[in-house]
């Protein structure tokens, strides 16, 4: 099955080491970053490498990701088991 995770940062500040709970263990690949230089943004984000969910409790979830959230941007991650 396919799952997409959306994360939005509606503040003008970069959020480094922002932990967010995720529903499943596995890897999460950043597929769309609206702060990309391709869209005229500052290119702040998580890069092209998969991020592995860690078994660290956050937001009511057993698994979580440690992210860099660009300012005033939306990120979309694809879950990969």
Tab-separated table of C-alpha atoms in Angstrom:
chain	number	residue	atom	x	y	z
A	1	UNK	CA	0.000	0.000	0.000
A	2	UNK	CA	1.054	3.617	-0.450
A	3	UNK	CA	1.025	6.327	2.210
A	4	UNK	CA	1.873	10.012	1.976
A	5	UNK	CA	2.795	12.191	4.960
A	6	UNK	CA	2.153	15.948	4.723
A	7	UNK	CA	3.920	18.416	7.019
A	8	UNK	CA	3.367	22.170	6.828
A	9	UNK	CA	5.334	24.948	8.490
A	10	UNK	CA	3.276	28.130	8.411
A	11	UNK	CA	5.874	30.215	10.251
A	12	UNK	CA	8.694	32.284	8.679
A	13	UNK	CA	11.287	30.386	10.743
A	14	UNK	CA	13.242	27.227	9.817
A	15	UNK	CA	12.507	24.474	12.360
A	16	UNK	CA	15.578	22.289	12.823
A	17	UNK	CA	15.293	18.918	14.600
A	18	UNK	CA	11.498	19.022	14.541
A	19	UNK	CA	10.217	15.648	15.705
A	20	UNK	CA	6.874	14.510	14.326
A	21	UNK	CA	5.044	11.270	15.047
A	22	UNK	CA	4.372	8.937	12.128
A	23	UNK	CA	1.899	6.062	11.881
A	24	UNK	CA	4.282	3.330	10.698
A	25	UNK	CA	7.904	2.251	10.957
A	26	UNK	CA	9.952	2.282	7.789
A	27	UNK	CA	11.552	4.887	5.571
A	28	UNK	CA	10.104	8.184	4.444
A	29	UNK	CA	11.304	9.821	1.215
A	30	UNK	CA	10.823	13.566	0.716
A	31	UNK	CA	8.957	13.786	-2.599
A	32	UNK	CA	7.860	17.425	-2.691
A	33	UNK	CA	9.240	20.478	-0.910
A	34	UNK	CA	7.613	23.797	-1.797
A	35	UNK	CA	10.762	25.588	-0.539
A	36	UNK	CA	12.836	23.959	-3.299
A	37	UNK	CA	14.910	26.266	-5.473
A	38	UNK	CA	12.927	24.833	-8.407
A	39	UNK	CA	9.984	26.868	-7.052
A	40	UNK	CA	12.042	29.945	-6.154
A	41	UNK	CA	12.567	28.906	-2.535
A	42	UNK	CA	15.626	28.793	-0.299
A	43	UNK	CA	16.118	25.019	-0.754
A	44	UNK	CA	15.932	24.179	2.957
A	45	UNK	CA	14.770	20.617	3.570
A	46	UNK	CA	15.726	17.025	4.202
A	47	UNK	CA	17.475	16.142	0.959
A	48	UNK	CA	17.028	13.140	-1.252
A	49	UNK	CA	17.998	10.374	1.189
A	50	UNK	CA	15.310	8.335	2.902
A	51	UNK	CA	14.657	9.159	6.524
A	52	UNK	CA	14.248	6.156	8.799
A	53	UNK	CA	11.476	6.341	11.379
A	54	UNK	CA	12.822	6.005	14.912
A	55	UNK	CA	11.058	4.276	17.751
A	56	UNK	CA	10.717	7.541	19.683
A	57	UNK	CA	7.266	8.501	20.954
A	58	UNK	CA	5.866	11.776	19.564
A	59	UNK	CA	2.386	13.208	18.985
A	60	UNK	CA	0.678	10.065	20.221
A	61	UNK	CA	2.667	7.801	17.889
A	62	UNK	CA	5.231	5.123	18.733
A	63	UNK	CA	7.402	6.033	15.721
A	64	UNK	CA	8.675	9.445	14.654
A	65	UNK	CA	10.898	11.372	12.262
A	66	UNK	CA	13.407	14.104	13.043
A	67	UNK	CA	12.911	16.733	10.321
A	68	UNK	CA	14.121	20.081	9.054
A	69	UNK	CA	11.050	22.174	8.248
A	70	UNK	CA	11.638	25.020	5.798
A	71	UNK	CA	9.888	28.349	6.450
A	72	UNK	CA	6.421	28.921	4.993
A	73	UNK	CA	6.503	25.624	3.155
A	74	UNK	CA	4.845	22.256	2.679
A	75	UNK	CA	6.642	18.916	2.610
A	76	UNK	CA	5.311	15.633	1.294
A	77	UNK	CA	6.958	12.327	2.198
A	78	UNK	CA	6.260	8.918	0.690
A	79	UNK	CA	6.354	5.973	3.107
A	80	UNK	CA	8.491	3.040	2.040
A	81	UNK	CA	8.311	-0.135	4.133
